[in-house]
């Protein structure tokens, strides 16, 4: 496989002086806006998380209603902003291979911002605090904690964000089909399962195709349950089976959250070779792994419903089995290929390459507690404890978010900006403190400390204080990343 000239990759680019992105990417400025918004919002949401941990530790006092408002904003915000940041990574690199619509990229951002205004107004003005999953029928039954207007604004806001993302994925699907003829060809099926000797599609195209295929039905189903919940809030006599509603909600949520790492990892496939001088090849195992993960991620969501004993037994069995296997194909080929790409490459480490490498390590480690929680016998004990935020903080913080910050540094390094000593120190602080922060959550889960409690018992506060300390360091490191990126963008006009 040869590296396309438009990819900006240089052979054995040991000095990591990046070639500029191709001028044909008309949406580059919009991508920069996406990443700037992602950076700022990530830092803000981490401050929300710090405030909640500090309240649990007794360092500050948040009233319970305010705690759950922050919890709702933190949860829905992290899901949405991880999607926005992942979309920026995917769009930037996919545009090197297919003709994407800049207008759709802008429309998605407009829907996103309008939806965020509605969601924030619902939470911090209307008092909505039902959690990011908006499980039916809780949004419409607040016992007076918030009103119908707050519920309607929240649900409409999330729906509007979803509409924007749906437009984006419909456009990526259109562009991929126009370039490759079919989604199957874009997944490399002729090369993976047939005898075709043609060059397979690049890894960025394969991953983008998977993200497109899984997100279109997921967001459509999410829109259905959001609309049903909105109608129920306005007309309580309109109802739906609560268990069905929960299945729809978690299908949407699980698929979308997983897609954030599938989009973000495209940055690893495209950027890491600029340091090692070794192309990332779409081998047969790579192509088969992505197809396998695509199918399994659509079937794994029942592991969120193990506690719902009314759910069909076959669904729980399927959820446990697929929990063991769904993430392993792509993670396996990506982790092995990352090590092979880096090993004895003679590359020089920078903030970009370090964050991308950390992200693969964080993804690999974060999947272990997730698989454990996907075991029914363990889930019965651990699911409603801090074990669960432990696994997804590791997955998001050291996986998805690390990929996205690595991409941010890449964008500005491509314009000639150099890493500083503080930037490099922030990488180490982020790795150590972020890992420790997640481990504290896992330790709390092992002690059966419940999750989602605004007030903690004195016996739990020792771990809470450790969590606050590590959160402070993590937020400080992220602040360095964000300020550095914004400064670079302003200075060089990335």
PDB file of N, CA, C and O in Angstrom, residues 11 21-22 24 82 125 129 156 166 201 258 289 315 349 392 431 439 493:
ATOM      1  N   UNK A  11       7.977   9.880   4.288  1.00  0.00           N
ATOM      2  CA  UNK A  11       8.667   8.663   4.654  1.00  0.00           C
ATOM      3  C   UNK A  11       9.673   8.941   5.765  1.00  0.00           C
ATOM      4  O   UNK A  11      10.510   9.836   5.657  1.00  0.00           O
ATOM      5  N   UNK A  21      -1.879  20.174   5.670  1.00  0.00           N
ATOM      6  CA  UNK A  21      -3.037  19.461   5.121  1.00  0.00           C
ATOM      7  C   UNK A  21      -3.326  19.952   3.709  1.00  0.00           C
ATOM      8  O   UNK A  21      -3.009  21.085   3.361  1.00  0.00           O
ATOM      9  N   UNK A  22      -3.912  19.097   2.876  1.00  0.00           N
ATOM     10  CA  UNK A  22      -4.193  19.500   1.499  1.00  0.00           C
ATOM     11  C   UNK A  22      -5.148  20.679   1.437  1.00  0.00           C
ATOM     12  O   UNK A  22      -6.112  20.756   2.185  1.00  0.00           O
ATOM     13  N   UNK A  24      -7.321  21.291  -0.576  1.00  0.00           N
ATOM     14  CA  UNK A  24      -8.641  20.949  -1.085  1.00  0.00           C
ATOM     15  C   UNK A  24      -9.659  20.712   0.021  1.00  0.00           C
ATOM     16  O   UNK A  24     -10.848  20.612  -0.236  1.00  0.00           O
ATOM     17  N   UNK A  82     -17.913  14.524  22.988  1.00  0.00           N
ATOM     18  CA  UNK A  82     -17.051  13.467  22.448  1.00  0.00           C
ATOM     19  C   UNK A  82     -17.461  13.143  21.018  1.00  0.00           C
ATOM     20  O   UNK A  82     -16.615  12.880  20.157  1.00  0.00           O
ATOM     21  N   UNK A 125     -31.651  26.588  34.263  1.00  0.00           N
ATOM     22  CA  UNK A 125     -32.752  27.529  34.489  1.00  0.00           C
ATOM     23  C   UNK A 125     -34.005  26.769  34.912  1.00  0.00           C
ATOM     24  O   UNK A 125     -34.657  27.132  35.888  1.00  0.00           O
ATOM     25  N   UNK A 129     -33.053  17.493  35.961  1.00  0.00           N
ATOM     26  CA  UNK A 129     -31.959  16.728  36.573  1.00  0.00           C
ATOM     27  C   UNK A 129     -32.253  15.229  36.551  1.00  0.00           C
ATOM     28  O   UNK A 129     -32.023  14.517  37.524  1.00  0.00           O
ATOM     29  N   UNK A 156     -36.081  18.292  23.524  1.00  0.00           N
ATOM     30  CA  UNK A 156     -35.980  18.932  22.209  1.00  0.00           C
ATOM     31  C   UNK A 156     -34.534  19.270  21.875  1.00  0.00           C
ATOM     32  O   UNK A 156     -34.096  19.144  20.724  1.00  0.00           O
ATOM     33  N   UNK A 166     -27.277  13.196  12.529  1.00  0.00           N
ATOM     34  CA  UNK A 166     -27.872  12.339  11.506  1.00  0.00           C
ATOM     35  C   UNK A 166     -27.611  12.904  10.109  1.00  0.00           C
ATOM     36  O   UNK A 166     -27.271  12.158   9.172  1.00  0.00           O
ATOM     37  N   UNK A 201      -9.703  -0.082   0.625  1.00  0.00           N
ATOM     38  CA  UNK A 201      -9.880   1.317   1.045  1.00  0.00           C
ATOM     39  C   UNK A 201      -8.982   1.637   2.223  1.00  0.00           C
ATOM     40  O   UNK A 201      -8.630   0.744   3.010  1.00  0.00           O
ATOM     41  N   UNK A 258     -19.941   4.466  21.726  1.00  0.00           N
ATOM     42  CA  UNK A 258     -18.867   3.654  21.158  1.00  0.00           C
ATOM     43  C   UNK A 258     -18.353   4.241  19.855  1.00  0.00           C
ATOM     44  O   UNK A 258     -17.157   4.143  19.552  1.00  0.00           O
ATOM     45  N   UNK A 289     -11.870  -7.407  11.194  1.00  0.00           N
ATOM     46  CA  UNK A 289     -12.096  -6.939  12.567  1.00  0.00           C
ATOM     47  C   UNK A 289     -13.109  -5.804  12.608  1.00  0.00           C
ATOM     48  O   UNK A 289     -14.004  -5.775  13.466  1.00  0.00           O
ATOM     49  N   UNK A 315     -31.891 -11.899  25.589  1.00  0.00           N
ATOM     50  CA  UNK A 315     -31.214 -10.619  25.403  1.00  0.00           C
ATOM     51  C   UNK A 315     -30.060 -10.462  26.389  1.00  0.00           C
ATOM     52  O   UNK A 315     -28.984  -9.975  26.042  1.00  0.00           O
ATOM     53  N   UNK A 349       9.380  11.455  19.864  1.00  0.00           N
ATOM     54  CA  UNK A 349       8.090  11.630  20.530  1.00  0.00           C
ATOM     55  C   UNK A 349       7.763  13.111  20.678  1.00  0.00           C
ATOM     56  O   UNK A 349       8.622  13.925  21.007  1.00  0.00           O
ATOM     57  N   UNK A 392     -15.829   3.796  32.488  1.00  0.00           N
ATOM     58  CA  UNK A 392     -16.040   4.690  31.351  1.00  0.00           C
ATOM     59  C   UNK A 392     -15.238   5.978  31.456  1.00  0.00           C
ATOM     60  O   UNK A 392     -14.966   6.630  30.446  1.00  0.00           O
ATOM     61  N   UNK A 431      -1.549  11.626  31.974  1.00  0.00           N
ATOM     62  CA  UNK A 431      -1.515  10.163  31.997  1.00  0.00           C
ATOM     63  C   UNK A 431      -1.603   9.631  33.420  1.00  0.00           C
ATOM     64  O   UNK A 431      -2.461   8.790  33.732  1.00  0.00           O
ATOM     65  N   UNK A 439      -8.861   4.848  38.553  1.00  0.00           N
ATOM     66  CA  UNK A 439      -8.635   3.737  39.482  1.00  0.00           C
ATOM     67  C   UNK A 439      -9.322   3.986  40.815  1.00  0.00           C
ATOM     68  O   UNK A 439      -9.840   3.055  41.450  1.00  0.00           O
ATOM     69  N   UNK A 493      -3.298  30.833  12.986  1.00  0.00           N
ATOM     70  CA  UNK A 493      -4.478  30.749  12.142  1.00  0.00           C
ATOM     71  C   UNK A 493      -4.695  29.378  11.572  1.00  0.00           C
ATOM     72  O   UNK A 493      -4.962  29.231  10.372  1.00  0.00           O
TER      73      UNK A 493
END
